[in-house]
Amino acid sequence: MRKAGLFGLSDHLNRLSAYGDPLEELGRIIDFESFRPTLVAALAYGDGMRGGRPPYDPVAMLKVLILAAQNNVSDARMEYLIRDRLSWLRFLGFDLGVPTPDANMIRLFREKLTEAGALDTLFADFDKQLKERGYLAMGGQIVDATLVAASKQRNTQAEKDAIKAGKKAGEIWPDEPARAAQKDTDARWTLKFAKAKPTADGKPGIDIAISSFGYKSSISICRAFGFIRKSKVTDAARFDGRMLRDVVTNDNTASDVWAKGTKVPLASASGMFPEGDTAYRSQANEQWLKRQGRVSRIHRKKPRGKPMPERIAKANAIKSKIRARVEHVFAQQKDKMGLFIRTIGIKRAAAKITLVNLAYNMNRLIFHERRTAME
């Protein structure tokens, strides 16, 4: 086999560029250097006077986290892919043959940002970057939530009761520290109801209840551009309607707020939903939106025991066409980015989801920039 030379490597990278390396586009459109002040403040690296190997460039490490979020890979897999893929090496700014971050370094970097609360600041930094480019939050906002699956836990009934009582893993398994370290006591089970199709004789089908374990990602997106403007992560059993106030923003140029208002199927026997809860439409939420100067475009629910009035049904159908845009965000994150929680605890889950939200916004900006260039 002929030994590859320096010019052969250069030619190979040029061919990647000619075919349209998406990471070159990502590096060109996204101003990663704008994140440096936040990264430096959060990491608080020393001046190197004590010796030791200097840390990797924080902007390059942030790029590592974005790549991991876009491709849903573990830290160990990320370590291998950085060394294996020439396009990734070029995007990250590493030379061929030099040391690159290992799985432990990647994990520690993310942990430092998480503990410093810097990931939310980085998300806000990018939102500022969007506004400076003219992508203002306009046209109102759309609110929704999705379940994010995590590794399922197998516990006894007594252990489940202890988790529901708010006990930590170390309290439940005091004599088994290794086991306790692998137990997620923050995630919760919940039921997701799939709407069944009508039967052959036209009667409504029976909804299917699907058990799900993990967390819930609540977001609001701007109607005009589809960027995620605010987010909140909770356990999967948290009621959607209670999260409205955590994700509605005050900087949107339009006052309209869209959200689903369908009735949650009763599951009071399991304790998963309080009986009578609805999604986002409630008297408390409607009053809160009014006090904030927001106009509710939340779906109205069907009257109990009565058919849905035609005018309300038509109004809901119009609202659905707008609200459906937020479903595209979740489809992108779950289908293309493979969003799944492998970590333990809500802090790490929130970090993972925040990075995925940031990576989604970056992809969305690229989409808009491409469309603008074609016009």
Tab-separated table of C-alpha atoms in Angstrom:
chain	number	residue	atom	x	y	z
A	1	MET	CA	0.000	0.000	0.000
A	2	ARG	CA	1.309	3.411	-0.969
A	3	LYS	CA	2.080	5.669	1.993
A	4	ALA	CA	-0.071	8.810	2.108
A	5	GLY	CA	1.784	12.108	1.987
A	6	LEU	CA	1.026	15.629	3.094
A	7	PHE	CA	-0.222	16.657	-0.332
A	8	GLY	CA	-2.504	13.605	-0.442
A	9	LEU	CA	-4.160	14.718	2.799
A	10	SER	CA	-4.564	18.265	1.491
A	11	ASP	CA	-6.147	16.973	-1.716
A	12	HIS	CA	-8.525	14.797	0.297
A	13	LEU	CA	-9.694	17.750	2.398
A	14	ASN	CA	-10.128	19.848	-0.736
A	15	ARG	CA	-12.390	17.148	-2.156
A	16	LEU	CA	-14.450	17.211	1.034
A	17	SER	CA	-14.881	20.948	0.610
A	18	ALA	CA	-15.801	20.527	-3.052
A	19	TYR	CA	-18.538	18.059	-2.140
A	20	GLY	CA	-19.880	20.534	0.416
A	21	ASP	CA	-18.601	19.765	3.910
A	22	PRO	CA	-21.507	20.820	6.216
A	23	LEU	CA	-19.095	21.512	9.059
A	24	GLU	CA	-17.320	24.164	7.011
A	25	GLU	CA	-20.681	25.845	6.581
A	26	LEU	CA	-21.372	25.532	10.309
A	27	GLY	CA	-18.017	27.112	11.152
A	28	ARG	CA	-18.520	29.899	8.630
A	29	ILE	CA	-22.062	30.887	9.610
A	30	ILE	CA	-21.888	30.463	13.390
A	31	ASP	CA	-19.710	32.933	15.283
A	32	PHE	CA	-18.225	30.498	17.789
A	33	GLU	CA	-15.743	33.095	19.029
A	34	SER	CA	-18.640	35.078	20.497
A	35	PHE	CA	-18.974	32.337	23.141
A	36	ARG	CA	-15.387	32.695	24.373
A	37	PRO	CA	-16.019	35.303	27.146
A	38	THR	CA	-18.735	33.135	28.724
A	39	LEU	CA	-16.581	30.011	28.454
A	40	VAL	CA	-13.507	31.661	29.971
A	41	ALA	CA	-15.527	33.102	32.870
A	42	ALA	CA	-17.209	29.759	33.615
A	43	LEU	CA	-14.103	27.569	33.381
A	44	ALA	CA	-11.797	29.872	35.386
A	45	TYR	CA	-8.629	28.190	34.144
A	46	GLY	CA	-5.377	29.032	35.884
A	47	ASP	CA	-2.478	30.956	34.354
A	48	GLY	CA	-0.380	27.822	33.867
A	49	MET	CA	2.201	28.770	36.486
A	50	ARG	CA	1.744	25.439	38.293
A	51	GLY	CA	2.729	23.477	35.211
A	52	GLY	CA	0.929	20.501	33.766
A	53	ARG	CA	-0.591	20.082	30.327
A	54	PRO	CA	-2.496	23.195	29.244
A	55	PRO	CA	-6.253	22.770	28.704
A	56	TYR	CA	-7.731	22.516	25.241
A	57	ASP	CA	-9.124	25.672	23.700
A	58	PRO	CA	-12.596	26.189	25.234
A	59	VAL	CA	-14.162	27.196	21.899
A	60	ALA	CA	-12.892	23.966	20.323
A	61	MET	CA	-14.319	22.003	23.260
A	62	LEU	CA	-17.677	23.730	22.842
A	63	LYS	CA	-17.627	22.618	19.216
A	64	VAL	CA	-17.047	19.078	20.485
A	65	LEU	CA	-20.225	19.312	22.594
A	66	ILE	CA	-22.198	20.675	19.630
A	67	LEU	CA	-21.042	17.801	17.408
A	68	ALA	CA	-21.984	15.313	20.124
A	69	ALA	CA	-25.435	16.908	20.441
A	70	GLN	CA	-26.008	16.901	16.688
A	71	ASN	CA	-25.075	13.242	16.351
A	72	ASN	CA	-26.228	11.853	19.734
A	73	VAL	CA	-22.996	10.052	20.553
A	74	SER	CA	-21.521	9.163	23.918
A	75	ASP	CA	-18.288	10.716	25.173
A	76	ALA	CA	-16.354	7.508	24.471
A	77	ARG	CA	-17.699	7.380	20.915
A	78	MET	CA	-16.938	11.077	20.508
A	79	GLU	CA	-13.306	10.460	21.462
A	80	TYR	CA	-13.011	7.916	18.645
A	81	LEU	CA	-14.866	9.942	16.021
A	82	ILE	CA	-12.706	13.027	16.585
A	83	ARG	CA	-9.638	10.956	15.765
A	84	ASP	CA	-11.313	9.068	12.930
A	85	ARG	CA	-13.019	11.792	10.877
A	86	LEU	CA	-10.849	14.272	9.033
A	87	SER	CA	-13.741	16.702	8.582
A	88	TRP	CA	-14.265	16.744	12.356
A	89	LEU	CA	-10.555	17.327	13.002
A	90	ARG	CA	-10.575	20.265	10.601
A	91	PHE	CA	-13.736	21.760	12.102
A	92	LEU	CA	-12.332	21.499	15.627
A	93	GLY	CA	-8.960	22.943	14.604
A	94	PHE	CA	-6.849	19.894	15.578
A	95	ASP	CA	-3.878	18.790	13.492
A	96	LEU	CA	-3.507	15.211	12.337
A	97	GLY	CA	-1.456	13.164	14.786
A	98	VAL	CA	-1.611	15.582	17.736
A	99	PRO	CA	-3.407	14.706	21.011
A	100	THR	CA	-7.180	15.229	20.989
A	101	PRO	CA	-9.709	15.305	23.868
A	102	ASP	CA	-10.543	11.951	25.387
A	103	ALA	CA	-13.895	10.891	26.840
A	104	ASN	CA	-12.975	11.960	30.364
A	105	MET	CA	-11.925	15.459	29.231
A	106	ILE	CA	-15.157	15.897	27.296
A	107	ARG	CA	-17.197	14.811	30.309
A	108	LEU	CA	-15.327	17.105	32.712
A	109	PHE	CA	-15.669	20.078	30.349
A	110	ARG	CA	-19.444	19.607	30.149
A	111	GLU	CA	-19.650	19.097	33.923
A	112	LYS	CA	-17.778	22.352	34.581
A	113	LEU	CA	-20.122	24.292	32.316
A	114	THR	CA	-23.122	22.636	33.971
A	115	GLU	CA	-21.996	23.402	37.517
A	116	ALA	CA	-21.242	27.019	36.578
A	117	GLY	CA	-24.678	27.434	34.994
A	118	ALA	CA	-22.931	28.500	31.784
A	119	LEU	CA	-25.002	26.469	29.317
A	120	ASP	CA	-28.041	28.704	29.776
A	121	THR	CA	-25.769	31.722	29.326
A	122	LEU	CA	-24.358	30.244	26.109
A	123	PHE	CA	-27.918	29.712	24.873
A	124	ALA	CA	-28.685	33.366	25.658
A	125	ASP	CA	-25.455	34.431	23.911
A	126	PHE	CA	-26.594	32.715	20.741
A	127	ASP	CA	-30.039	34.293	21.007
A	128	LYS	CA	-28.278	37.665	21.189
A	129	GLN	CA	-26.299	36.698	18.089
A	130	LEU	CA	-29.584	35.953	16.294
A	131	LYS	CA	-31.036	39.339	17.206
A	132	GLU	CA	-27.898	41.140	16.029
A	133	ARG	CA	-28.310	39.414	12.660
A	134	GLY	CA	-31.900	40.591	12.377
A	135	TYR	CA	-33.643	37.382	13.494
A	136	LEU	CA	-35.880	39.081	16.030
A	137	ALA	CA	-38.533	37.169	17.963
A	138	MET	CA	-41.609	38.109	15.939
A	139	GLY	CA	-45.075	36.876	15.059
A	140	GLY	CA	-45.918	35.484	18.478
A	141	GLN	CA	-44.708	32.315	20.173
A	142	ILE	CA	-45.663	28.656	20.186
A	143	VAL	CA	-45.365	26.568	23.351
A	144	ASP	CA	-45.218	22.800	23.678
A	145	ALA	CA	-43.454	19.977	25.510
A	146	THR	CA	-42.135	16.561	24.603
A	147	LEU	CA	-41.046	13.502	26.532
A	148	VAL	CA	-37.345	12.667	26.307
A	149	ALA	CA	-36.620	9.027	27.019
A	150	ALA	CA	-33.895	7.961	29.447
A	151	SER	CA	-32.404	4.596	30.329
A	152	LYS	CA	-35.151	2.680	32.148
A	153	GLN	CA	-34.737	1.808	35.806
A	154	ARG	CA	-35.701	-1.556	37.273
A	155	ASN	CA	-36.658	-1.134	40.924
A	156	THR	CA	-38.707	-2.954	43.522
A	157	GLN	CA	-41.966	-1.457	44.744
A	158	ALA	CA	-40.316	-0.376	47.996
A	159	GLU	CA	-37.541	1.363	46.037
A	160	LYS	CA	-40.106	3.080	43.802
A	161	ASP	CA	-41.969	4.346	46.864
A	162	ALA	CA	-38.724	5.701	48.315
A	163	ILE	CA	-37.949	7.522	45.058
A	164	LYS	CA	-41.444	9.054	44.973
A	165	ALA	CA	-40.927	10.171	48.577
A	166	GLY	CA	-37.958	12.241	47.412
A	167	LYS	CA	-35.122	10.120	48.756
A	168	LYS	CA	-31.755	10.226	46.994
A	169	ALA	CA	-29.974	7.170	45.615
A	170	GLY	CA	-27.426	7.176	48.449
A	171	GLU	CA	-30.255	6.986	50.998
A	172	ILE	CA	-32.053	4.156	49.211
A	173	TRP	CA	-28.945	2.029	48.550
A	174	PRO	CA	-26.531	3.068	51.354
A	175	ASP	CA	-24.610	-0.224	51.256
A	176	GLU	CA	-24.376	-0.371	47.460
A	177	PRO	CA	-22.588	2.807	46.274
A	178	ALA	CA	-21.850	1.369	42.829
A	179	ARG	CA	-25.529	0.572	42.295
A	180	ALA	CA	-26.644	3.931	43.680
A	181	ALA	CA	-24.355	5.711	41.205
A	182	GLN	CA	-26.274	4.101	38.328
A	183	LYS	CA	-29.761	4.920	39.615
A	184	ASP	CA	-31.595	7.966	38.337
A	185	THR	CA	-33.950	9.150	41.070
A	186	ASP	CA	-34.861	12.372	39.240
A	187	ALA	CA	-36.470	10.846	36.141
A	188	ARG	CA	-40.090	9.660	36.346
A	189	TRP	CA	-42.526	7.310	34.640
A	190	THR	CA	-45.559	8.774	32.912
A	191	LEU	CA	-48.202	7.786	30.392
A	192	LYS	CA	-48.339	9.057	26.851
A	193	PHE	CA	-51.673	8.620	25.101
A	194	ALA	CA	-51.725	7.873	21.369
A	195	LYS	CA	-54.930	8.907	19.621
A	196	ALA	CA	-56.629	5.917	18.029
A	197	LYS	CA	-58.268	6.066	14.605
A	198	PRO	CA	-62.064	5.694	14.357
A	199	THR	CA	-63.351	2.166	13.857
A	200	ALA	CA	-64.865	0.924	10.588
A	201	ASP	CA	-68.387	1.825	11.777
A	202	GLY	CA	-67.315	5.404	12.544
A	203	LYS	CA	-67.143	5.058	16.322
A	204	PRO	CA	-64.153	6.648	18.108
A	205	GLY	CA	-61.315	4.255	18.821
A	206	ILE	CA	-59.810	3.590	22.226
A	207	ASP	CA	-56.712	5.662	22.971
A	208	ILE	CA	-53.532	3.686	23.586
A	209	ALA	CA	-51.587	4.391	26.786
A	210	ILE	CA	-47.808	4.087	26.371
A	211	SER	CA	-45.509	4.101	29.404
A	212	SER	CA	-42.491	6.372	29.137
A	213	PHE	CA	-39.569	6.966	31.503
A	214	GLY	CA	-37.357	10.025	31.488
A	215	TYR	CA	-37.687	13.783	31.341
A	216	LYS	CA	-39.813	16.463	29.715
A	217	SER	CA	-38.510	19.286	27.549
A	218	SER	CA	-40.766	22.354	27.441
A	219	ILE	CA	-39.961	25.046	24.884
A	220	SER	CA	-41.301	28.154	23.213
A	221	ILE	CA	-40.393	29.003	19.632
A	222	CYS	CA	-40.909	32.229	17.722
A	223	ARG	CA	-43.515	31.898	15.016
A	224	ALA	CA	-41.554	33.932	12.448
A	225	PHE	CA	-38.285	31.950	12.307
A	226	GLY	CA	-38.844	28.806	14.383
A	227	PHE	CA	-35.914	29.352	16.767
A	228	ILE	CA	-36.184	28.005	20.302
A	229	ARG	CA	-36.264	31.124	22.468
A	230	LYS	CA	-36.697	29.609	25.928
A	231	SER	CA	-36.737	26.137	27.460
A	232	LYS	CA	-37.196	24.271	30.714
A	233	VAL	CA	-36.419	20.669	31.651
A	234	THR	CA	-38.410	18.724	34.261
A	235	ASP	CA	-39.148	15.118	35.086
A	236	ALA	CA	-41.503	13.362	32.667
A	237	ALA	CA	-44.472	13.385	35.055
A	238	ARG	CA	-44.600	17.189	35.310
A	239	PHE	CA	-47.891	18.582	33.998
A	240	ASP	CA	-47.476	20.580	30.768
A	241	GLY	CA	-49.781	23.406	31.790
A	242	ARG	CA	-47.666	24.291	34.812
A	243	MET	CA	-44.678	25.012	32.566
A	244	LEU	CA	-46.338	27.774	30.516
A	245	ARG	CA	-45.002	30.571	32.721
A	246	ASP	CA	-41.467	29.156	32.586
A	247	VAL	CA	-41.148	29.299	28.794
A	248	VAL	CA	-43.282	32.228	27.593
A	249	THR	CA	-41.021	35.206	26.843
A	250	ASN	CA	-41.726	38.925	27.005
A	251	ASP	CA	-39.540	40.029	24.102
A	252	ASN	CA	-41.686	38.795	21.214
A	253	THR	CA	-42.953	41.658	19.051
A	254	ALA	CA	-46.393	40.028	18.816
A	255	SER	CA	-48.501	39.158	21.836
A	256	ASP	CA	-50.061	35.903	20.571
A	257	VAL	CA	-49.311	32.616	22.354
A	258	TRP	CA	-50.263	29.268	20.781
A	259	ALA	CA	-50.380	26.006	22.722
A	260	LYS	CA	-52.405	22.828	22.875
A	261	GLY	CA	-55.440	22.814	25.122
A	262	THR	CA	-56.676	19.239	24.804
A	263	LYS	CA	-57.905	17.348	27.831
A	264	VAL	CA	-55.443	14.991	29.492
A	265	PRO	CA	-56.965	11.473	29.803
A	266	LEU	CA	-57.686	10.651	33.405
A	267	ALA	CA	-55.185	8.361	35.092
A	268	SER	CA	-55.828	9.212	38.714
A	269	ALA	CA	-55.527	5.590	39.776
A	270	SER	CA	-51.855	5.590	38.832
A	271	GLY	CA	-51.300	9.033	40.289
A	272	MET	CA	-49.711	10.242	37.062
A	273	PHE	CA	-52.108	13.087	36.364
A	274	PRO	CA	-54.371	14.991	38.737
A	275	GLU	CA	-57.956	14.279	37.787
A	276	GLY	CA	-59.467	16.947	35.564
A	277	ASP	CA	-56.173	18.484	34.403
A	278	THR	CA	-56.016	19.945	30.927
A	279	ALA	CA	-52.944	20.870	28.932
A	280	TYR	CA	-52.148	24.604	28.677
A	281	ARG	CA	-55.637	26.107	28.806
A	282	SER	CA	-56.692	26.778	32.371
A	283	GLN	CA	-58.261	29.732	34.113
A	284	ALA	CA	-55.009	30.471	35.952
A	285	ASN	CA	-52.944	30.407	32.747
A	286	GLU	CA	-55.448	32.559	30.878
A	287	GLN	CA	-55.380	35.185	33.624
A	288	TRP	CA	-51.583	35.100	33.794
A	289	LEU	CA	-51.245	35.610	30.033
A	290	LYS	CA	-53.623	38.548	30.224
A	291	ARG	CA	-51.572	40.159	33.008
A	292	GLN	CA	-48.457	39.751	30.864
A	293	GLY	CA	-50.092	41.499	27.938
A	294	ARG	CA	-50.216	38.275	25.947
A	295	VAL	CA	-53.151	37.088	23.809
A	296	SER	CA	-54.119	33.449	24.289
A	297	ARG	CA	-54.420	31.368	21.123
A	298	ILE	CA	-54.604	28.151	23.126
A	299	HIS	CA	-56.994	25.468	21.912
A	300	ARG	CA	-60.340	25.240	23.616
A	301	LYS	CA	-61.386	21.869	24.952
A	302	LYS	CA	-64.519	19.971	24.039
A	303	PRO	CA	-67.421	20.414	26.507
A	304	ARG	CA	-67.925	17.315	28.636
A	305	GLY	CA	-70.780	15.163	27.338
A	306	LYS	CA	-71.551	17.546	24.478
A	307	PRO	CA	-70.422	17.824	20.854
A	308	MET	CA	-67.801	20.404	20.008
A	309	PRO	CA	-69.465	23.615	18.724
A	310	GLU	CA	-68.694	24.144	15.043
A	311	ARG	CA	-67.228	27.631	15.493
A	312	ILE	CA	-64.822	26.391	18.191
A	313	ALA	CA	-63.838	23.405	16.077
A	314	LYS	CA	-63.017	25.698	13.144
A	315	ALA	CA	-61.060	28.053	15.395
A	316	ASN	CA	-59.081	25.121	16.830
A	317	ALA	CA	-58.300	23.883	13.326
A	318	ILE	CA	-56.851	27.282	12.376
A	319	LYS	CA	-54.780	27.342	15.575
A	320	SER	CA	-53.530	23.800	14.891
A	321	LYS	CA	-51.969	24.833	11.583
A	322	ILE	CA	-49.792	27.328	13.426
A	323	ARG	CA	-49.140	25.262	16.560
A	324	ALA	CA	-47.995	22.281	14.476
A	325	ARG	CA	-44.758	24.112	13.662
A	326	VAL	CA	-43.357	23.304	17.087
A	327	GLU	CA	-43.754	19.590	16.325
A	328	HIS	CA	-41.157	19.998	13.569
A	329	VAL	CA	-38.629	21.019	16.225
A	330	PHE	CA	-39.174	17.863	18.257
A	331	ALA	CA	-39.134	15.693	15.126
A	332	GLN	CA	-35.753	17.158	14.159
A	333	GLN	CA	-34.335	16.605	17.627
A	334	LYS	CA	-35.611	13.049	18.050
A	335	ASP	CA	-35.435	11.626	14.530
A	336	LYS	CA	-32.365	13.329	13.064
A	337	MET	CA	-30.431	14.208	16.217
A	338	GLY	CA	-31.486	11.089	18.134
A	339	LEU	CA	-32.222	12.870	21.414
A	340	PHE	CA	-31.928	10.393	24.300
A	341	ILE	CA	-30.714	10.748	27.890
A	342	ARG	CA	-27.845	8.435	28.888
A	343	THR	CA	-26.735	10.402	31.938
A	344	ILE	CA	-27.906	10.237	35.549
A	345	GLY	CA	-29.798	13.096	37.231
A	346	ILE	CA	-31.825	16.077	36.102
A	347	LYS	CA	-28.839	18.483	36.039
A	348	ARG	CA	-27.052	16.408	33.412
A	349	ALA	CA	-30.281	15.755	31.527
A	350	ALA	CA	-30.954	19.496	31.384
A	351	ALA	CA	-27.400	20.068	30.129
A	352	LYS	CA	-27.887	17.489	27.382
A	353	ILE	CA	-31.222	18.951	26.275
A	354	THR	CA	-29.925	22.539	26.409
A	355	LEU	CA	-27.018	21.583	24.134
A	356	VAL	CA	-29.424	19.873	21.736
A	357	ASN	CA	-31.603	23.013	21.723
A	358	LEU	CA	-28.523	25.131	20.981
A	359	ALA	CA	-27.426	22.767	18.202
A	360	TYR	CA	-30.946	22.882	16.741
A	361	ASN	CA	-30.891	26.693	16.684
A	362	MET	CA	-27.546	26.621	14.902
A	363	ASN	CA	-28.942	24.280	12.257
A	364	ARG	CA	-31.980	26.535	11.939
A	365	LEU	CA	-29.790	29.583	11.393
A	366	ILE	CA	-27.934	27.756	8.623
A	367	PHE	CA	-31.295	26.941	7.007
A	368	HIS	CA	-32.339	30.606	7.007
A	369	GLU	CA	-28.952	31.793	5.753
A	370	ARG	CA	-29.081	29.303	2.873
A	371	ARG	CA	-32.569	30.459	1.909
A	372	THR	CA	-31.507	34.103	2.050
A	373	ALA	CA	-28.509	33.366	-0.196
A	374	MET	CA	-30.785	31.721	-2.786
A	375	GLU	CA	-33.166	34.674	-2.967
